[in-house]
PDB file of C-alpha atoms in Angstrom:
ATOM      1  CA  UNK A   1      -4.834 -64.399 -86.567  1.00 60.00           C
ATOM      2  CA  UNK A   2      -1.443 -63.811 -86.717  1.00 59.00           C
ATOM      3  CA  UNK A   3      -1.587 -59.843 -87.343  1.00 62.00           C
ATOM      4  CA  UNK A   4      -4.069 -60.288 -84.730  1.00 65.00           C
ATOM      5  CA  UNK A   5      -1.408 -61.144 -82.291  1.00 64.00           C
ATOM      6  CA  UNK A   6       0.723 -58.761 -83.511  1.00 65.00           C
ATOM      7  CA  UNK A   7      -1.898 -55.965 -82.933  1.00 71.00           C
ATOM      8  CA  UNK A   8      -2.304 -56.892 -79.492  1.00 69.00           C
ATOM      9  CA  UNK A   9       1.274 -57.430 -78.637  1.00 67.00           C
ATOM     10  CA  UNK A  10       2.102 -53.481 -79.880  1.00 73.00           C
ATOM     11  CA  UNK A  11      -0.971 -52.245 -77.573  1.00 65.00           C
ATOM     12  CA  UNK A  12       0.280 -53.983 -74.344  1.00 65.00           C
ATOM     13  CA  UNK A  13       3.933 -52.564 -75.065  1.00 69.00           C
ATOM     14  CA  UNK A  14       2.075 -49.081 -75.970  1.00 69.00           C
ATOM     15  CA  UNK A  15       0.507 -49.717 -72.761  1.00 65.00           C
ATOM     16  CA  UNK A  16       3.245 -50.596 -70.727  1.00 64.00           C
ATOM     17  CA  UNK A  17       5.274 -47.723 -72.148  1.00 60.00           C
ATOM     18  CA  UNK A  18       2.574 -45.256 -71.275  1.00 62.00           C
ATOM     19  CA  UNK A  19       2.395 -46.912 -67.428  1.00 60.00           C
ATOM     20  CA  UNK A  20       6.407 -46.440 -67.271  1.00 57.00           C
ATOM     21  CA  UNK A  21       6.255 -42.690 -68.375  1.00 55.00           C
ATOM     22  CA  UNK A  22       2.935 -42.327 -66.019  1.00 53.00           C
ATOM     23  CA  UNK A  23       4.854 -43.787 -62.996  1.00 54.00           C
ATOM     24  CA  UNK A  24       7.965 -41.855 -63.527  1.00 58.00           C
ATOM     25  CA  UNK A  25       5.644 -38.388 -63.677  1.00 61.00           C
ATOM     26  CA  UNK A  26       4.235 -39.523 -60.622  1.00 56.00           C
ATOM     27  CA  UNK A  27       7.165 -39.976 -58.616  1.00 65.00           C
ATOM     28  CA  UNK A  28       8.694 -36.952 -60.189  1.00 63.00           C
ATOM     29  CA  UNK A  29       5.807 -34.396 -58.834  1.00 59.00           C
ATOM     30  CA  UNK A  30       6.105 -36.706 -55.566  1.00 56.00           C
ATOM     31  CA  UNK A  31      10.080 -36.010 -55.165  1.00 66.00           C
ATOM     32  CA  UNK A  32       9.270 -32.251 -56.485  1.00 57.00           C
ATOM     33  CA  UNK A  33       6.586 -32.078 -53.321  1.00 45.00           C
ATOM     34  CA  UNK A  34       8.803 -33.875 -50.978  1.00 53.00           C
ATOM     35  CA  UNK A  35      11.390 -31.196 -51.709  1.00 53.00           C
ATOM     36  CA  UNK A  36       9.032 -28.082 -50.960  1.00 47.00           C
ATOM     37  CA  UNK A  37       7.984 -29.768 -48.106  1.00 45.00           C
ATOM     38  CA  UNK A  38      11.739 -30.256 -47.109  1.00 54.00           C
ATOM     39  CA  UNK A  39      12.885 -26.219 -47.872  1.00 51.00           C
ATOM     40  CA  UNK A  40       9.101 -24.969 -46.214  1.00 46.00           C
ATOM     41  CA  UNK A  41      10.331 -26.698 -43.145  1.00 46.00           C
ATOM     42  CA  UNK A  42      13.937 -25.701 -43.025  1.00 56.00           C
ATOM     43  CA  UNK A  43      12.862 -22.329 -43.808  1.00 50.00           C
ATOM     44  CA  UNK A  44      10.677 -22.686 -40.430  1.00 46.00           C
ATOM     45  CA  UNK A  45      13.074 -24.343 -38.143  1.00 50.00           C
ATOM     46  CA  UNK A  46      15.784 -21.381 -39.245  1.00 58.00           C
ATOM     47  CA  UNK A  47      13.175 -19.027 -37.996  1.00 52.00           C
ATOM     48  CA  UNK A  48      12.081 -20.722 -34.867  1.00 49.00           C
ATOM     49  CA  UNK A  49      16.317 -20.900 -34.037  1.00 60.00           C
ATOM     50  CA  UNK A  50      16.364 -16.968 -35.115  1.00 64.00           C
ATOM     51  CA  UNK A  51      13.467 -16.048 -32.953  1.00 55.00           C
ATOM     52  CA  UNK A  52      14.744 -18.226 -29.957  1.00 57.00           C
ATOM     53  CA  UNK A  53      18.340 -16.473 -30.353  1.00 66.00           C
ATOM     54  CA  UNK A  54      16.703 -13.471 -30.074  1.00 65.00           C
ATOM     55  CA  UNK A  55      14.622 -14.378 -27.205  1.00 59.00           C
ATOM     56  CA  UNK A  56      17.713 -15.593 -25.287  1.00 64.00           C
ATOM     57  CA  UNK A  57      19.450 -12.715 -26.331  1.00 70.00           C
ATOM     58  CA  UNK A  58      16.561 -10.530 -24.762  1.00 66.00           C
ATOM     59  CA  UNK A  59      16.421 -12.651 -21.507  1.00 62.00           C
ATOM     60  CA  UNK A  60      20.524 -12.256 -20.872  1.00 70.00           C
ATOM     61  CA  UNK A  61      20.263  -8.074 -21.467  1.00 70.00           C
ATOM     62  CA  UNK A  62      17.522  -8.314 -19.344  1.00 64.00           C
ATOM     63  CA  UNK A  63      18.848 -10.257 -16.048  1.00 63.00           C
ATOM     64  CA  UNK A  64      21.704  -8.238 -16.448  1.00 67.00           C
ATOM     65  CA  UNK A  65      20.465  -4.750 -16.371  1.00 63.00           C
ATOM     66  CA  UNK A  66      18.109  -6.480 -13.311  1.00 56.00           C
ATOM     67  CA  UNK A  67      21.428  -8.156 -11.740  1.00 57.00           C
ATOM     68  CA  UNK A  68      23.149  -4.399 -12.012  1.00 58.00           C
ATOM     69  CA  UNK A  69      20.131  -3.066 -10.363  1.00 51.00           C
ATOM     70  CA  UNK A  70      19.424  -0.854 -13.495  1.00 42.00           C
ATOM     71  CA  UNK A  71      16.348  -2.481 -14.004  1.00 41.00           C
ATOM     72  CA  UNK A  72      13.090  -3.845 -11.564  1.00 42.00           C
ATOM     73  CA  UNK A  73      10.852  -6.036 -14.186  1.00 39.00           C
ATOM     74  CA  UNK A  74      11.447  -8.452 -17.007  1.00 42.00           C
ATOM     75  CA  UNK A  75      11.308  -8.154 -20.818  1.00 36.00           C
ATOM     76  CA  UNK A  76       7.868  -7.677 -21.389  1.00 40.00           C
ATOM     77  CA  UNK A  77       7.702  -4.964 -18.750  1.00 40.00           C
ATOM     78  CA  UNK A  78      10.530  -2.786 -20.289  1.00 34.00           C
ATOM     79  CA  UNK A  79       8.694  -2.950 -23.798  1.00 40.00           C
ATOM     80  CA  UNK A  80       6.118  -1.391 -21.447  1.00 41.00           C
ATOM     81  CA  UNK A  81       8.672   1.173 -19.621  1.00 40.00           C
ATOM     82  CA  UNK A  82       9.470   2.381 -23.188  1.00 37.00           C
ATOM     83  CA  UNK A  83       6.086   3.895 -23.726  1.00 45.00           C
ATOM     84  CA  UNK A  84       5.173   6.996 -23.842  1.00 47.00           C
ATOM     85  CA  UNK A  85       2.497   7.539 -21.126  1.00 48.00           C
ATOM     86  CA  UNK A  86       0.999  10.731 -21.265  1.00 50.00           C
ATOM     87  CA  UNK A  87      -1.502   9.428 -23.216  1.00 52.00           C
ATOM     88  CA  UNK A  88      -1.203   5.909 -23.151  1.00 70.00           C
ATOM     89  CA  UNK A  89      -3.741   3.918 -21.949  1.00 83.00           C
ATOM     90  CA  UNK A  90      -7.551   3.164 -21.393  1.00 90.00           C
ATOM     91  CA  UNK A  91      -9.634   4.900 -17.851  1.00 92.00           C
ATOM     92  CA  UNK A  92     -12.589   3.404 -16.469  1.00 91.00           C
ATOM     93  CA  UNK A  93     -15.020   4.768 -14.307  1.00 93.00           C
ATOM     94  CA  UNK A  94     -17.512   3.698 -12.069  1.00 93.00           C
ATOM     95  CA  UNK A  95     -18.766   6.023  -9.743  1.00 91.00           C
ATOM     96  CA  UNK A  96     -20.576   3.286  -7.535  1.00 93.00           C
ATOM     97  CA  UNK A  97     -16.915   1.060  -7.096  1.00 94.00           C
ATOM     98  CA  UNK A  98     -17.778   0.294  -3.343  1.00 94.00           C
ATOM     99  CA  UNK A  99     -14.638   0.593  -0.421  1.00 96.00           C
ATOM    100  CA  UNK A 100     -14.388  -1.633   2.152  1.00 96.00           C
ATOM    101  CA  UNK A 101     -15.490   0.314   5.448  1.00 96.00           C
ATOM    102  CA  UNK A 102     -11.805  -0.712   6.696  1.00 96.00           C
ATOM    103  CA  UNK A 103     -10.198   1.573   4.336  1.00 97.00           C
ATOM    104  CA  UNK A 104     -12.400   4.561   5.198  1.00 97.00           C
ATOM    105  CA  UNK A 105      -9.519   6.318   6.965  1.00 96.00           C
ATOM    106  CA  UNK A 106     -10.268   8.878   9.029  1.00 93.00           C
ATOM    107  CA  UNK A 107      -7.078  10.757  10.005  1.00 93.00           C
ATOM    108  CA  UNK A 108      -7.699  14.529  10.976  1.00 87.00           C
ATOM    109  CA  UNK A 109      -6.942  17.139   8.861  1.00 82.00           C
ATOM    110  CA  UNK A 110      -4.965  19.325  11.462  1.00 82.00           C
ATOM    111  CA  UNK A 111      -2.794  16.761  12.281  1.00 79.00           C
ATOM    112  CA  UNK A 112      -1.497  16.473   8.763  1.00 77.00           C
ATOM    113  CA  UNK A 113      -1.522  19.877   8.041  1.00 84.00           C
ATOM    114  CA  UNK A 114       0.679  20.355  11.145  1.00 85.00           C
ATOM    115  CA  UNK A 115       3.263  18.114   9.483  1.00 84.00           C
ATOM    116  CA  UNK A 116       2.734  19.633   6.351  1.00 84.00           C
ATOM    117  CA  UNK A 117       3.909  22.712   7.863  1.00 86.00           C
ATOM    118  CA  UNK A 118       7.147  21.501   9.153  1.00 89.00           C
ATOM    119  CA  UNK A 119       8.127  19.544   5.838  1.00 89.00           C
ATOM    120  CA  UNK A 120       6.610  21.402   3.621  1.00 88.00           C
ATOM    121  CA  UNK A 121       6.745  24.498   2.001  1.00 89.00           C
ATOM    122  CA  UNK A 122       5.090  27.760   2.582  1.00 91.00           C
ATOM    123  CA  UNK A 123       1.700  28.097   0.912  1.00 91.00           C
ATOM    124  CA  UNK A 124       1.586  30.148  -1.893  1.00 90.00           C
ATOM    125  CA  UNK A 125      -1.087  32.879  -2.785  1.00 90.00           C
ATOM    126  CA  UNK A 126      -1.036  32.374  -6.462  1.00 89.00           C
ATOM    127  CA  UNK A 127       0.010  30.532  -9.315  1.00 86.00           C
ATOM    128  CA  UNK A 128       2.929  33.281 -10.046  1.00 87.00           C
ATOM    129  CA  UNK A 129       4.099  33.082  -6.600  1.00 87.00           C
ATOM    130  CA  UNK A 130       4.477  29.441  -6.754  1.00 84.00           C
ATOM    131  CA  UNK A 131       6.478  28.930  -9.944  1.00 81.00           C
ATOM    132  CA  UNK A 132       9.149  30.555  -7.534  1.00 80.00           C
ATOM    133  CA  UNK A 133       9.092  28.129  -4.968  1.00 77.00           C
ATOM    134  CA  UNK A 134       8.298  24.936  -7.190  1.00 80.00           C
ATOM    135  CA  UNK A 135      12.272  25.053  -7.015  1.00 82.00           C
ATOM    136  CA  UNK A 136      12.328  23.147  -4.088  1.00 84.00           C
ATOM    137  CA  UNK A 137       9.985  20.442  -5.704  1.00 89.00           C
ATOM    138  CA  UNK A 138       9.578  17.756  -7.966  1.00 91.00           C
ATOM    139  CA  UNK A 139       7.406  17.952 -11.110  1.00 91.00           C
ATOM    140  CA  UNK A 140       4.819  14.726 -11.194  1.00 90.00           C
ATOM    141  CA  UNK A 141       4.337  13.537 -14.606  1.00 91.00           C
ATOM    142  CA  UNK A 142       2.693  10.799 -15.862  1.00 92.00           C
ATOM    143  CA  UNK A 143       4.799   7.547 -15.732  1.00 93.00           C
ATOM    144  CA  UNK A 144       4.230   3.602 -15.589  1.00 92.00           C
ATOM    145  CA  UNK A 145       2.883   3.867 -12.084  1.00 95.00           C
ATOM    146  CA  UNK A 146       0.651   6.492 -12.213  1.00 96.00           C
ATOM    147  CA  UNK A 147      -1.634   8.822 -14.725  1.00 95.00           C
ATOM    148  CA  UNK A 148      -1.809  12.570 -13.620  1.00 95.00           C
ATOM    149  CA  UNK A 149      -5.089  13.655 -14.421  1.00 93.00           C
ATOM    150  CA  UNK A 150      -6.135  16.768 -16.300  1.00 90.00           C
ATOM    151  CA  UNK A 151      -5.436  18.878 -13.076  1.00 89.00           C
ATOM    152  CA  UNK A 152      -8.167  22.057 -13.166  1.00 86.00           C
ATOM    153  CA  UNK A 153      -7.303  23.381  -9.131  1.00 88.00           C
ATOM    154  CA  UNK A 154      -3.934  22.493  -8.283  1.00 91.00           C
ATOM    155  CA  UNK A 155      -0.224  22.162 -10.400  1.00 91.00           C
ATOM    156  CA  UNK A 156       1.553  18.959 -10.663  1.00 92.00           C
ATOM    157  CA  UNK A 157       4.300  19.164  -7.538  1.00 93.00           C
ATOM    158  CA  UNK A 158       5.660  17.274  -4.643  1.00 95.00           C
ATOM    159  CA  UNK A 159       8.311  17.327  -2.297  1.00 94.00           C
ATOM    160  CA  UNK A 160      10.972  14.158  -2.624  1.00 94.00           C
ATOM    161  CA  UNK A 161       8.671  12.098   0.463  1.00 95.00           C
ATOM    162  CA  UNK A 162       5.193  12.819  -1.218  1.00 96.00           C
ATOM    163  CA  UNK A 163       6.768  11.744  -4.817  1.00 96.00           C
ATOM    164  CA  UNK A 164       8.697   8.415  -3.252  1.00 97.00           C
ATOM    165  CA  UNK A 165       5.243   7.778  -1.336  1.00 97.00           C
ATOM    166  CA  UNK A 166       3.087   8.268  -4.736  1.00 98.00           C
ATOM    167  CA  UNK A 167       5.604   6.162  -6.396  1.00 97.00           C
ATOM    168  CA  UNK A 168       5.613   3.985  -3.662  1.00 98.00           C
ATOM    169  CA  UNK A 169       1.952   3.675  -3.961  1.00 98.00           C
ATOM    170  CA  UNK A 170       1.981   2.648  -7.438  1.00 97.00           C
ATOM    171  CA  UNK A 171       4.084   0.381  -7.917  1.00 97.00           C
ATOM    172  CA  UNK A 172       2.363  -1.946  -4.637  1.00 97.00           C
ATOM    173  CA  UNK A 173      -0.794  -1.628  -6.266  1.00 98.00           C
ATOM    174  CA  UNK A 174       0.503  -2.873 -10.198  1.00 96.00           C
ATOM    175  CA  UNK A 175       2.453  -5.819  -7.735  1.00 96.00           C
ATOM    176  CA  UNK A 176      -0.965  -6.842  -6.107  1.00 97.00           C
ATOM    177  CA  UNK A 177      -2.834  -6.667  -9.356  1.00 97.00           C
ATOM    178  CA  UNK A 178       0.160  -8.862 -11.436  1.00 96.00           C
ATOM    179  CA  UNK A 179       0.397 -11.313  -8.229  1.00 96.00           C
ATOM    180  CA  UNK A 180      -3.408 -11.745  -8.503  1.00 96.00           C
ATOM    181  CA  UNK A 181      -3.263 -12.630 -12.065  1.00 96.00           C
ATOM    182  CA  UNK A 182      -5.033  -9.639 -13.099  1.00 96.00           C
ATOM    183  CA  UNK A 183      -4.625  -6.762 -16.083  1.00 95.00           C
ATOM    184  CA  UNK A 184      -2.420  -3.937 -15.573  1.00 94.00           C
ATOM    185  CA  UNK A 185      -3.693  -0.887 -14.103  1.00 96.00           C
ATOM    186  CA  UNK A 186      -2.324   2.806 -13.170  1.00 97.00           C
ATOM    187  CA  UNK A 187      -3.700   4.747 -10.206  1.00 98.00           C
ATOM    188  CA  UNK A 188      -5.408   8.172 -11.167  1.00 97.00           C
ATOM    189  CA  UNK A 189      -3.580  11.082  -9.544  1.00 98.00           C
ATOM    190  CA  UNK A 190      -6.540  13.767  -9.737  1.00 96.00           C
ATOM    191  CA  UNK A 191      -4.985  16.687  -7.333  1.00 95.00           C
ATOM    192  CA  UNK A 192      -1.767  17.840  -6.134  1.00 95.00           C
ATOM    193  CA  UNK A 193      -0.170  21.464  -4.803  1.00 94.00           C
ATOM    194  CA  UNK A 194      -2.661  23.906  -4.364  1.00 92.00           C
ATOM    195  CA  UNK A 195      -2.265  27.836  -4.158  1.00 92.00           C
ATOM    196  CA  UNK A 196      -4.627  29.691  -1.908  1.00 90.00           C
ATOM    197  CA  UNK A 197      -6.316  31.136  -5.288  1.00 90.00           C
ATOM    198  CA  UNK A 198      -7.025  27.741  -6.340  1.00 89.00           C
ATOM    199  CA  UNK A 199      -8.514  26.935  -2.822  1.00 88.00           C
ATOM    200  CA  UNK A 200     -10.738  30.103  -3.031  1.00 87.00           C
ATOM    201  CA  UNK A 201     -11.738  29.125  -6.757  1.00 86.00           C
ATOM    202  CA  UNK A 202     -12.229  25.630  -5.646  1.00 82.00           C
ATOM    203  CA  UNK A 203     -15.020  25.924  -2.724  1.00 77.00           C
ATOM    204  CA  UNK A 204     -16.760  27.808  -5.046  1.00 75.00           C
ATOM    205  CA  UNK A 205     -17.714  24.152  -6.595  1.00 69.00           C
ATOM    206  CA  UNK A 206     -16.477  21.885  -3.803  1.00 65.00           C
ATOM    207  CA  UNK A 207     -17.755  22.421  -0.608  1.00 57.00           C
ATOM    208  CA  UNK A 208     -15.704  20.082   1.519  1.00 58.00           C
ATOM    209  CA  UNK A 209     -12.176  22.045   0.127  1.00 61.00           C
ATOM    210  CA  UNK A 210     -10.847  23.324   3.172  1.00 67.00           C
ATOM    211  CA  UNK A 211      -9.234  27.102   3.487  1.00 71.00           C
ATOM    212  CA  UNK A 212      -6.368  25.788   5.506  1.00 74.00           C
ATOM    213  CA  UNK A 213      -5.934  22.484   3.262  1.00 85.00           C
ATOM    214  CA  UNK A 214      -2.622  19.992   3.678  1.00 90.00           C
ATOM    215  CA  UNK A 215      -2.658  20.376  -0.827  1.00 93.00           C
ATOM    216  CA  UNK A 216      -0.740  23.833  -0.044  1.00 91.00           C
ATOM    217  CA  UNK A 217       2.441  22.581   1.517  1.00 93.00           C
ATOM    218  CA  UNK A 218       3.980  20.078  -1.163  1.00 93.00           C
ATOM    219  CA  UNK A 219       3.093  17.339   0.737  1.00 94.00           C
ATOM    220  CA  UNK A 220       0.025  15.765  -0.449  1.00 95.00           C
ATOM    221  CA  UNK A 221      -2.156  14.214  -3.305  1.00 97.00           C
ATOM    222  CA  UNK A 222      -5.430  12.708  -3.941  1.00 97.00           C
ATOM    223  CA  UNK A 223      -5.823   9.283  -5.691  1.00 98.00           C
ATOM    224  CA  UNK A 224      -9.298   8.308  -7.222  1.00 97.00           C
ATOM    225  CA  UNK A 225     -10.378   4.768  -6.369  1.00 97.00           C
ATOM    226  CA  UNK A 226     -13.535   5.468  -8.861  1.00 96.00           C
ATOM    227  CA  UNK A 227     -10.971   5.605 -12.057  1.00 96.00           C
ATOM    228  CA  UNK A 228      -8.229   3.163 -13.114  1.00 97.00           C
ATOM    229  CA  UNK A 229      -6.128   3.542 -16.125  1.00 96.00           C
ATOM    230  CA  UNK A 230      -5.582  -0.221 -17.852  1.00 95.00           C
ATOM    231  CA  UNK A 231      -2.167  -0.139 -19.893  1.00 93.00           C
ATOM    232  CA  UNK A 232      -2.176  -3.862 -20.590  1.00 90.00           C
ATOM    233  CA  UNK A 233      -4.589  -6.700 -22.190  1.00 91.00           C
ATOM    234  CA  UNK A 234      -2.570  -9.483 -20.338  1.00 91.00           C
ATOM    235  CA  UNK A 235      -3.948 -11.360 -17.409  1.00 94.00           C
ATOM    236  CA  UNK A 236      -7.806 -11.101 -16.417  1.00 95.00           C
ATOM    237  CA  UNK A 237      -9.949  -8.365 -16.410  1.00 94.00           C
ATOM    238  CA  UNK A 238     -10.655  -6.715 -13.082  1.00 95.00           C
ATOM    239  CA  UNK A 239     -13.557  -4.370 -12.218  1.00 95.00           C
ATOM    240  CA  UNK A 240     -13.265  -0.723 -10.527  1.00 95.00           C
ATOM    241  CA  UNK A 241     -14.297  -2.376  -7.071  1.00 96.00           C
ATOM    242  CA  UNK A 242     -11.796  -4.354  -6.481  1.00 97.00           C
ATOM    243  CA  UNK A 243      -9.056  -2.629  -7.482  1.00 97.00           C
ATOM    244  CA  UNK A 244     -10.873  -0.004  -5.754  1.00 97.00           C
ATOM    245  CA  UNK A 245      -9.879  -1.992  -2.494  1.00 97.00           C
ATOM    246  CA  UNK A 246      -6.717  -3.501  -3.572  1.00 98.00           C
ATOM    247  CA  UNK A 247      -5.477   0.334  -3.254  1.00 98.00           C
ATOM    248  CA  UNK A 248      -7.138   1.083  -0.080  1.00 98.00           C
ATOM    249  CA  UNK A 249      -5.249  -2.186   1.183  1.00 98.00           C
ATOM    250  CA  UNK A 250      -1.838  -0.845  -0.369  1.00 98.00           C
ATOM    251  CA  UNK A 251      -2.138   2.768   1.252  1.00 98.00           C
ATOM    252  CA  UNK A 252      -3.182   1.173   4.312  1.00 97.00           C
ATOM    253  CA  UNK A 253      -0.150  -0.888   4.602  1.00 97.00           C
ATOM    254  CA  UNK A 254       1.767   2.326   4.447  1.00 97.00           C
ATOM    255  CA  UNK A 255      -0.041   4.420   6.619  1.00 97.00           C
ATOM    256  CA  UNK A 256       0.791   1.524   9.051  1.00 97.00           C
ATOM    257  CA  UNK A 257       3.909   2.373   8.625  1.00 96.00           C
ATOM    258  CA  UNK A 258       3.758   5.675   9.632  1.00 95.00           C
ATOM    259  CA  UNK A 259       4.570   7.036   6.347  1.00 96.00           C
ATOM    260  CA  UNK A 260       1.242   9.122   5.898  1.00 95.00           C
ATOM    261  CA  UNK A 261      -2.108   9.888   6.844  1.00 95.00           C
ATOM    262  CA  UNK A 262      -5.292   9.360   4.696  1.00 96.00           C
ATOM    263  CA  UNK A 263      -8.636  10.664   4.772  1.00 95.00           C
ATOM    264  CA  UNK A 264     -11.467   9.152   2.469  1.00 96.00           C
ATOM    265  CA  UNK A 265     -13.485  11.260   0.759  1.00 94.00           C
ATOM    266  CA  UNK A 266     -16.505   9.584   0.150  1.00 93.00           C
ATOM    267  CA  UNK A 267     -18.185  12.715  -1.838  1.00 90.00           C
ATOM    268  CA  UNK A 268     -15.059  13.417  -3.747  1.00 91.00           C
ATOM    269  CA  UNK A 269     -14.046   9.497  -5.029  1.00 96.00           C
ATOM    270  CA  UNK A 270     -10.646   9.678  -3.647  1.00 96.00           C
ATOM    271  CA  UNK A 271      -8.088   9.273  -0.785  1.00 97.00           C
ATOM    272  CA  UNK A 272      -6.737  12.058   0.528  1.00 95.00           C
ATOM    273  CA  UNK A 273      -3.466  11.424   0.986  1.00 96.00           C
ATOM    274  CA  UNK A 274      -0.896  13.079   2.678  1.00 95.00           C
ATOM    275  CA  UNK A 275       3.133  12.263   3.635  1.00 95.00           C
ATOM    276  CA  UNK A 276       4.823  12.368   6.696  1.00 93.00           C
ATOM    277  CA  UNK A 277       8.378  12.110   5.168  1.00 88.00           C
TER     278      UNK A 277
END
C-alpha cells in the first residue's frame, strides 16, 4: 500500500514537472510570436513614415515649381510630363462618333485663307522649297496635349498663333475631360502645312482638298474628332462621342473668341481649323 502511495506520489510530481516545462514552452513560442509580431509591425510603420516623407517631400517640390510658375499640374501629372510621347499611348477609333449639329461650323474657306495670307507665309511649291521657309515656323511634335499623326500630305509646322491655338486647344479639352471625372485623352493632329505638290498629290484621293487651301500658309491644322489618344487608366472611361463633342465645345469657345475659324468636315472626320493670330 505504502509503495503504492509512493508510486503515485512520483507520477503526480512527474506530472506536474512535465505541466511546468509544457507551460513555460508555451509561453516561450507565445513571447517569441509576440516579438515577430512587434518587429513585422515596426518594420511597417517605418515604411508607412518613409513613404509619407517622401510623399510630402513630393507635394512641397511640387507647389513650389507651381508657386514659381514653372509648373501647371500636380505630382501625378509631372510623372506624366516626363514621358516620352511619341509613342506613348493607346488611339481609338470610331468612325460613327456623332457631333452635335452645333459644332458643325461652317466658316468659309476664303475668308480664312484671306487671313492666312496676311499672317502667314507664302505657299510653297514643294517640299524642298519649304524646308527654306520652315525658318520662320515652329516644328509640332507630339507632346502631352496632342499626338501628331503619321502625316502622309502635309509636314509638321505652324506659325507661333496656330501652335499657341493647338496648344491652346489641348490643354481645354484634357481640363474638360479631368473636370468631368473622365480618363485622359490627347487630341489627334492628322494635317498641318501643306506644299502645293502635296495639294496636287492629295485631290488625287481626296476630293474636297482645295487648290487654294488655308494648310499652305502656316496657319492651320486639322483635328480628328473620330480618334482620341488615352494616356491614362485613371478616372472613367469615356467613348469617342463624347469626347467627340467635348472638343467641338472647346474649339467653339475659341472661335468665339475670335481666335479662329473652323470648318467641319463631315467626309474627312475632322475640324478644319484655322488661326487668326
Amino acid at each position: 500500500m505504502r509503495k503504492l502511495k509512493y508510486i503515485i506520489y512520483i507520477v503526480f510530481i512527474l506530472l506536474l514537472v512535465t505541466g511546468c516545462h509544457t507551460s513555460s514552452n508555451f509561453e516561450k513560442q507565445l513571447r517569441e510570436k509576440e516579438k515577430i509580431e512587434r518587429r513585422m509591425r515596426e518594420r511597417a510603420e517605418k515604411r508607412a513614415r518613409k513613404e509619407a516623407k517622401k510623399r510630402e517631400k513630393e507635394e512641397r517640390k511640387a507647389a513650389k515649381k507651381k508657386k514659381k510658375g514653372k509648373a501647371e499640374w500636380t505630382t501625378e501629372e509631372i510623372d506624366i510630363e516626363s514621358r516620352t510621347w511619341d509613342m506613348a499611348g493607346t488611339t481609338f477609333m470610331d468612325n460613327h462618333a456623332a457631333v452635335r449639329s452645333q459644332f458643325h461650323f461652317k466658316d468659309r474657306n476664303s475668308t480664312s485663307v484671306e487671313m492666312a495670307k496676311k499672317i502667314g507665309i507664302e505657299p510653297c511649291d514643294t517640299r524642298e522649297e519649304a524646308e527654306k521657309k520652315v525658318k520662320k515656323l515652329n516644328y509640332i511634335e507630339s507632346n502631352r496635349y496632342y499626338l501628331v499623326d503619321k502625316l502622309t500630305h502635309s509636314i509638321p509646322y505652324l506659325g507661333d498663333g496656330a501652335k499657341k491655338l493647338l496648344e491652346d486647344i489641348g490643354k481645354g479639352f484634357q481640363k474638360k475631360l479631368r473636370k468631368l471625372g473622365f480618363r485622359e485623352h490627347r487630341i489627334i493632329v492628322t494635317s498641318v502645312l501643306r506644299t502645293r505638290e502635296d495639294i496636287a498629290r492629295l485631290q488625287k484621293v481626296n476630293g474636297n482638298a482645295v487648290k487654294n487651301s488655308a494648310h499652305m500658309y502656316g496657319t492651320t491644322f486639322d483635328l480628328s474628332y473620330s480618334r482620341f489618344n488615352r494616356i491614362s487608366l485613371e478616372g472613367d472611361m469615356v467613348d469617342n462621342t463624347t469626347m467627340a463633342n467635348i472638343l467641338g465645345e472647346v474649339i467653339g469657345d475659341l472661335r468665339d473668341k475670335g481666335r479662329c475659324c473652323v470648318i467641319f468636315e463631315r467626309n474627312q472626320h475632322c475640324f478644319h481649323v484655322m488661326s487668326t493670330e
